Amino acid sequence: MNSFDVIVIGAGIIGSSVSYYLTKAGYSVALIDKGDIANGTSSRCDAVALICDKKPGIDTDIGYRSIQLYKELAQSFSFDFQFSTRGSLYVCETEQELEIAKDYVAQQVKAGYQMKTVNKEELPDIEKHLAKDLAGGVWTEVDSTMNPYMVCYAFVEEAKKQGLKLITHEEVKAINQSPLGAVESVQTTTQTIYTKKVVNCAGVWASKLGDLVGIDIPIKPRKGLILVTERTSKIVNQKVHEFGYMLSKFEDINYKRKVSQLVEKNNIAFTIEPTEASNYLVGGHRDFSGYGTDTNHEVMKGIAERANRFLPILKNVNCIRAYAGVRPWVVDHLPIVSEVDEVPGYFIASGHEGDGISMAPITGKMMTELISRQDTEFNIDRLKFSRYKNKKIENL
Ligand SMILES: Cc1cc2nc3c(=O)[nH]c(=O)nc-3n(C[C@H](O)[C@H](O)[C@H](O)COP(=O)(O)OP(=O)(O)OC[C@H]3O[C@@H](n4cnc5c(N)ncnc54)[C@H](O)[C@@H]3O)c2cc1C
């Protein structure tokens, strides 16, 4: 019969990871995607796993653990996903930003994480092309990079060795339930597949899959655009971003940057990272404009303006293309990794916003622990879907 212990919906980085860890634990698993592997946001993003952009506490704890898991996977997988630990640098434009950064670093160091503030004089030793008038920065040694597209393929290839059934180009159209509401089967565009457990790993589309069983999953698409430079000589050694990026990510309203109207209006904060192919990915921006991934000339101009402010050398480098992706945003900036009490057998691993690449391995591991009814490595009460129950989302 066409049946599996678990059906994972969505072959992005989260669904691929969940499938890998589930098959490793001995489950029979089908992974279904309406497109191919990495059809969604996981092929339209940057490529870093960071702790320096996480809030102190569970956000950093699982982010850090995920980087450790990546290190292990890079050693054990036969598929190379271009993993390396380069570190990352936040740059602070003003003394005020540096003061906020110092407080942030103090909290992270107190929790045991390696991170340090660097002063104005130290910046050129770390990145020599930076503008000379910056106030300082934050350097984090553990921050790592990889090719997210290849990570998805690596997880799937390894999971296939453990029996994974990959079903691509079939959209999940319905989830059939018993009279008591439990999951019984999944209906795709071409077939019915039987299972008692589904994991919704559909990223920004997770809420649509929630609608299929009558639950309201509060995930919204938050767009981000990236410029790709031509291949060029070394500009930076690692991920470099402005501290305002974190303030933009967390919508910090207590701090206001002095930026142009173009940058302000489009919520642009500078990021750059090197690729293995000697191009640079330059970003970034955040807006809520639906599911579309079209590129926008105004946003491109704003990103270039901000990038030139921090790295004047970029004025001489050509941009060869731009692309956009949509982050699966949740209001409290923590993913949903949870079962759903109202629908027995229905699980969610979605809502990672700008951290899905970072958090893919730990999410796969935690979801497998949840499904196996084992204790999870972390207390993940804050990741439960039930945290939204009876709450107005804007008040979370
Ligand atoms: C510009 C940008 C930069 C980013 N940079 C980083 C970064 O450096 N580090 C980081 O950690 N994160 C980053 N992110 C965030 C990261 O890309 C996402 O969090 C992550 O890709 C989400 O992965 P996912 O598997 O949840 O979703 P997706 O990759 O979107 O996968 C969901 C899958 O579900 C499938 N699907 C949907 N509905 C159905 C259905 N009904 N039936 C079958 N299949 C279905 C889709 O086809 C898709 O393949 C960035 C995002 C953007 C936009």
XYZ file of C-alpha atoms and ligand atoms in Angstrom:
449
model
C 0.000 0.000 0.000
C 1.031 3.591 -0.639
C 1.658 4.456 3.003
C 4.429 5.952 5.128
C 5.084 6.564 8.815
C 5.466 10.275 8.099
C 4.789 12.561 5.143
C 6.885 15.730 5.024
C 5.424 18.527 2.899
C 7.967 20.919 1.357
C 11.457 20.061 0.110
C 13.114 23.295 1.162
C 15.950 23.285 3.647
C 13.618 22.583 6.579
C 11.678 19.714 4.985
C 14.900 18.175 3.655
C 16.471 18.290 7.094
C 13.356 16.917 8.813
C 13.279 14.068 6.258
C 16.946 13.308 6.833
C 16.668 13.098 10.620
C 13.409 11.102 10.462
C 14.810 8.500 8.063
C 17.962 8.300 10.171
C 15.756 7.471 13.156
C 14.229 4.590 11.167
C 10.922 6.082 9.965
C 9.562 5.443 6.489
C 9.159 8.923 5.019
C 7.762 10.514 1.852
C 8.904 14.052 1.077
C 6.537 15.887 -1.271
C 7.074 19.162 -3.090
C 4.919 20.986 -5.602
C 8.128 21.867 -7.471
C 11.614 20.427 -7.295
C 14.025 20.308 -4.348
C 14.671 23.864 -3.056
C 11.756 25.221 -5.074
C 10.992 28.022 -2.616
C 12.919 30.434 -0.393
C 15.825 28.063 0.233
C 17.179 28.810 -3.249
C 16.499 32.566 -3.012
C 18.454 33.615 0.041
C 21.863 34.289 1.535
C 24.023 31.505 2.828
C 25.015 31.974 6.425
C 24.410 30.320 9.775
C 24.962 32.978 12.406
C 24.595 33.442 16.111
C 25.419 37.144 16.005
C 21.997 38.003 14.561
C 20.027 36.025 17.119
C 18.402 37.294 20.286
C 20.063 36.075 23.501
C 18.396 32.923 24.868
C 16.685 30.113 22.946
C 17.199 31.889 19.595
C 20.997 31.881 20.028
C 21.071 28.509 21.802
C 19.442 26.603 18.961
C 21.302 28.671 16.336
C 24.625 27.741 17.916
C 23.714 24.078 18.243
C 22.664 24.049 14.595
C 26.101 25.291 13.511
C 27.687 22.457 15.503
C 25.383 19.991 13.726
C 26.364 21.479 10.340
C 30.013 20.833 11.216
C 29.232 17.178 11.905
C 27.129 16.824 8.749
C 29.854 18.398 6.597
C 32.192 15.666 7.844
C 29.807 12.750 7.469
C 27.859 13.546 4.240
C 29.252 12.351 0.935
C 27.663 15.387 -0.789
C 29.789 18.531 -0.324
C 27.645 21.572 0.538
C 30.503 24.094 0.722
C 30.463 24.511 4.484
C 33.080 26.727 6.087
C 33.517 28.683 9.293
C 34.683 32.142 8.382
C 33.228 34.195 11.220
C 31.204 37.330 10.659
C 31.487 41.025 11.373
C 28.801 43.507 12.328
C 29.816 47.099 11.737
C 28.451 49.962 13.808
C 27.992 53.247 12.041
C 27.714 55.418 15.137
C 28.840 55.505 18.770
C 25.209 54.996 19.762
C 25.028 51.759 17.744
C 28.297 50.631 19.290
C 26.878 51.183 22.779
C 23.814 49.016 21.937
C 26.173 46.433 20.417
C 28.343 46.342 23.554
C 25.323 45.596 25.664
C 24.274 42.830 23.240
C 27.761 41.283 23.252
C 27.915 41.382 27.053
C 24.687 39.358 27.244
C 25.962 36.787 24.734
C 29.363 36.446 26.393
C 27.681 36.011 29.782
C 25.700 33.137 28.273
C 28.988 31.543 27.194
C 29.172 32.500 23.508
C 32.357 33.686 21.818
C 31.744 37.159 20.526
C 33.633 40.421 20.952
C 33.332 44.097 20.232
C 36.068 45.636 18.123
C 36.994 49.298 18.123
C 37.385 51.677 15.234
C 41.152 51.112 15.039
C 40.797 47.313 14.822
C 38.289 47.315 11.937
C 40.819 47.746 9.065
C 42.770 44.713 10.314
C 39.646 42.594 9.976
C 38.263 44.088 6.719
C 40.569 46.546 4.977
C 38.081 48.000 2.473
C 35.575 49.281 5.037
C 34.781 53.005 5.161
C 37.138 54.785 7.536
C 34.534 56.626 9.624
C 32.799 53.633 11.256
C 32.578 53.482 15.053
C 33.501 49.819 15.554
C 31.842 46.443 15.358
C 31.086 42.972 16.665
C 33.074 39.947 15.557
C 31.869 36.372 15.982
C 34.225 33.521 15.248
C 31.704 30.670 15.119
C 29.524 32.094 12.339
C 29.553 29.862 9.288
C 28.572 29.696 5.658
C 27.419 27.075 3.165
C 25.515 26.778 -0.118
C 21.849 26.415 0.942
C 20.737 24.963 -2.395
C 23.362 22.237 -2.008
C 22.424 21.666 1.637
C 18.883 20.747 0.497
C 20.263 18.257 -2.045
C 22.745 16.878 0.500
C 19.992 16.196 3.047
C 17.798 14.557 0.395
C 20.604 12.418 -1.036
C 21.598 11.192 2.428
C 17.947 10.567 3.349
C 17.444 8.567 0.127
C 20.224 6.237 1.255
C 18.045 5.605 4.319
C 14.932 4.894 2.247
C 13.359 8.323 1.676
C 10.693 8.442 -1.058
C 11.010 11.804 -2.821
C 7.924 12.983 -4.714
C 8.405 16.200 -6.694
C 6.084 18.245 -8.927
C 3.018 17.126 -6.967
C 1.117 19.643 -4.911
C -0.593 18.651 -1.670
C -4.226 19.591 -2.202
C -5.937 18.028 0.823
C -5.202 16.361 4.145
C -7.887 13.825 4.960
C -8.879 13.387 8.611
C -10.720 10.755 10.652
C -14.086 11.647 12.235
C -12.076 12.610 15.364
C -9.849 14.907 13.338
C -6.688 12.783 13.189
C -4.563 12.775 10.039
C -5.337 9.789 7.779
C -3.977 10.562 4.343
C -2.614 13.223 2.043
C -4.119 13.985 -1.341
C -1.736 15.293 -3.998
C -2.506 16.375 -7.539
C -2.202 12.742 -8.663
C -2.530 10.336 -5.728
C -3.654 9.584 -2.196
C -0.884 8.624 0.222
C -1.725 7.145 3.616
C -0.074 8.219 6.852
C -0.873 9.050 10.460
C 1.616 11.914 10.609
C 2.348 14.911 8.412
C 4.936 17.624 8.948
C 4.124 20.972 7.392
C 7.478 22.365 6.178
C 5.981 24.626 3.554
C 7.749 27.847 4.567
C 5.726 30.891 3.534
C 2.981 28.577 2.245
C 2.581 26.874 5.638
C -0.541 28.872 6.437
C -2.207 27.562 3.244
C -1.509 24.012 4.424
C -2.959 24.990 7.795
C -6.172 26.010 6.037
C -6.487 22.404 4.769
C -7.132 21.216 8.356
C -8.846 24.369 9.603
C -6.028 25.887 11.670
C -4.711 29.417 11.418
C -0.903 29.431 11.124
C 0.255 33.052 11.432
C 3.130 33.009 8.933
C 3.478 35.877 6.473
C 5.850 36.298 3.508
C 8.524 38.944 4.166
C 10.430 39.725 1.016
C 14.173 40.272 0.667
C 16.186 41.261 -2.394
C 19.835 40.451 -3.098
C 22.266 41.905 -5.646
C 24.892 39.581 -7.142
C 28.194 41.172 -8.107
C 30.456 40.131 -10.916
C 33.361 37.837 -9.979
C 36.025 40.057 -8.570
C 39.126 40.188 -6.413
C 38.676 39.941 -2.650
C 36.404 42.590 -1.146
C 35.600 41.003 2.222
C 36.740 37.794 3.902
C 33.461 36.943 5.594
C 29.878 38.033 6.103
C 29.849 41.744 6.930
C 26.667 43.540 7.870
C 25.619 46.706 9.557
C 24.402 46.492 13.114
C 21.287 48.242 11.865
C 20.501 44.908 10.116
C 19.616 43.362 13.434
C 17.564 46.379 14.394
C 15.779 46.092 11.037
C 15.214 42.348 11.487
C 13.683 42.820 14.914
C 11.873 46.019 13.996
C 13.563 47.854 16.871
C 11.696 51.105 17.168
C 13.908 52.597 19.886
C 16.792 53.288 17.546
C 16.674 55.362 14.387
C 19.471 55.341 11.804
C 20.292 58.498 9.873
C 19.709 57.189 6.357
C 18.270 58.480 3.085
C 14.556 58.340 2.440
C 15.143 55.595 -0.157
C 16.904 53.371 2.405
C 14.434 54.170 5.178
C 11.330 53.616 3.064
C 12.519 50.209 1.840
C 13.845 48.984 5.212
C 17.307 48.428 3.756
C 20.278 47.370 5.881
C 23.653 46.558 4.399
C 24.920 42.967 4.204
C 27.591 41.381 2.033
C 28.942 37.859 1.828
C 31.474 36.121 -0.422
C 30.499 33.028 -2.412
C 32.751 30.122 -3.346
C 32.609 31.389 -6.952
C 34.153 34.802 -6.053
C 30.930 36.736 -6.532
C 29.472 38.700 -3.641
C 25.867 38.684 -2.457
C 24.861 42.183 -1.398
C 21.673 42.979 0.489
C 19.430 43.397 2.124
C 15.891 44.543 2.580
C 12.659 43.486 4.215
C 9.099 44.269 3.233
C 5.651 42.779 3.358
C 4.393 42.753 -0.219
C 2.909 39.304 -0.684
C 4.345 36.122 -2.184
C 5.858 37.673 -5.327
C 9.597 37.394 -5.950
C 9.942 40.032 -8.631
C 12.892 42.430 -8.358
C 12.431 46.140 -7.923
C 14.738 48.806 -9.322
C 14.183 51.238 -6.459
C 15.151 48.629 -3.851
C 18.210 47.688 -5.932
C 19.307 51.328 -5.960
C 18.801 51.624 -2.204
C 20.855 48.491 -1.534
C 23.667 49.771 -3.761
C 23.606 53.165 -2.001
C 23.869 51.586 1.428
C 26.557 49.112 0.329
C 28.716 51.893 -1.108
C 28.454 53.773 2.161
C 30.099 50.908 4.086
C 32.365 49.571 1.328
C 33.295 52.405 -1.062
C 35.280 49.927 -3.197
C 31.935 48.536 -4.427
C 31.447 51.672 -6.554
C 33.866 50.054 -9.027
C 32.188 46.628 -9.048
C 29.370 45.658 -11.414
C 26.139 44.035 -10.355
C 25.284 41.179 -12.731
C 21.840 40.255 -11.464
C 19.350 40.480 -8.636
C 16.922 38.013 -7.106
C 14.346 38.059 -4.345
C 12.938 35.533 -1.906
C 10.236 35.577 0.733
C 11.042 34.816 4.356
C 8.458 32.902 6.391
C 7.891 35.593 9.040
C 6.234 35.143 12.422
C 5.579 38.018 14.758
C 7.770 36.816 17.636
C 10.709 35.870 15.368
C 10.942 32.278 16.571
C 10.086 29.328 14.329
C 7.117 27.050 14.972
C 8.445 23.547 15.719
C 5.450 21.824 17.188
C 2.657 19.353 17.065
C -0.871 20.687 16.760
C -3.131 19.648 19.645
C -6.328 20.194 17.629
C -5.270 17.842 14.791
C -3.628 14.619 16.040
C -0.749 13.656 13.766
C -0.272 17.157 12.330
C 3.121 18.813 12.981
C 4.569 22.158 11.902
C 8.221 23.068 11.240
C 7.966 26.468 9.590
C 8.244 30.193 10.261
C 12.037 30.502 10.402
C 12.002 33.920 8.755
C 15.639 34.911 8.112
C 17.066 31.948 10.017
C 15.938 28.862 8.132
C 19.387 28.107 6.768
C 20.911 28.567 10.214
C 18.339 26.477 11.974
C 17.673 23.650 9.517
C 19.708 20.889 11.217
C 18.467 21.603 14.736
C 14.885 21.855 13.448
C 15.139 18.434 11.775
C 16.571 16.965 14.935
C 13.984 18.528 17.242
C 11.075 17.525 15.011
C 12.333 13.926 15.016
C 12.547 14.010 18.814
C 8.974 15.361 18.987
C 7.636 12.676 16.647
C 9.529 9.982 18.553
C 8.058 11.292 21.827
C 11.555 11.748 23.217
C 12.643 14.698 25.337
C 13.877 17.448 23.068
C 17.436 18.628 23.558
C 16.124 22.110 24.407
C 13.002 23.213 26.187
C 11.048 24.282 23.138
C 7.855 25.500 24.772
C 8.462 28.883 23.142
C 8.372 27.223 19.716
C 4.959 25.613 20.264
C 2.116 26.422 17.910
C -0.156 26.791 20.954
C 1.662 30.015 21.887
C -0.659 31.772 19.438
C -3.832 30.294 20.893
C -6.405 32.885 21.934
C -3.935 35.705 21.305
C -4.210 38.609 18.993
C -1.110 38.251 16.841
C -0.234 41.961 16.990
C 0.041 41.686 20.801
C 2.614 38.893 20.866
C 16.946 37.432 0.825
C 16.972 36.351 1.872
C 18.165 36.067 2.537
C 18.200 35.069 3.504
N 19.378 34.771 4.104
C 19.433 33.806 5.056
C 20.654 33.467 5.673
O 21.728 33.943 5.318
N 20.634 32.561 6.688
C 19.479 31.978 7.108
O 19.502 31.207 8.055
N 18.308 32.229 6.489
C 18.266 33.136 5.483
N 17.068 33.430 4.874
C 15.867 32.724 5.305
C 15.794 31.325 4.714
O 16.037 31.384 3.328
C 14.418 30.723 5.010
O 14.145 30.783 6.383
C 14.381 29.252 4.570
O 14.809 29.127 3.236
C 12.992 28.686 4.734
O 13.066 27.336 4.353
P 11.773 26.431 4.295
O 12.214 25.071 3.975
O 10.953 26.673 5.523
O 10.899 27.070 3.114
P 11.086 26.902 1.514
O 12.488 26.808 1.116
O 10.265 27.992 0.884
O 10.408 25.495 1.217
C 9.025 25.315 1.274
C 8.686 24.305 0.191
O 7.305 23.941 0.330
C 6.815 23.640 -0.968
N 5.345 23.693 -0.904
C 4.581 24.724 -0.515
N 3.273 24.389 -0.567
C 3.225 23.100 -1.008
C 2.154 22.178 -1.274
N 0.873 22.527 -1.098
N 2.469 20.948 -1.726
C 3.770 20.579 -1.898
N 4.809 21.417 -1.664
C 4.551 22.654 -1.212
C 7.449 24.738 -1.825
O 7.457 24.396 -3.191
C 8.849 24.856 -1.216
O 9.803 24.091 -1.920
C 17.003 34.387 3.854
C 15.830 34.634 3.170
C 15.807 35.614 2.177
C 14.537 35.870 1.425
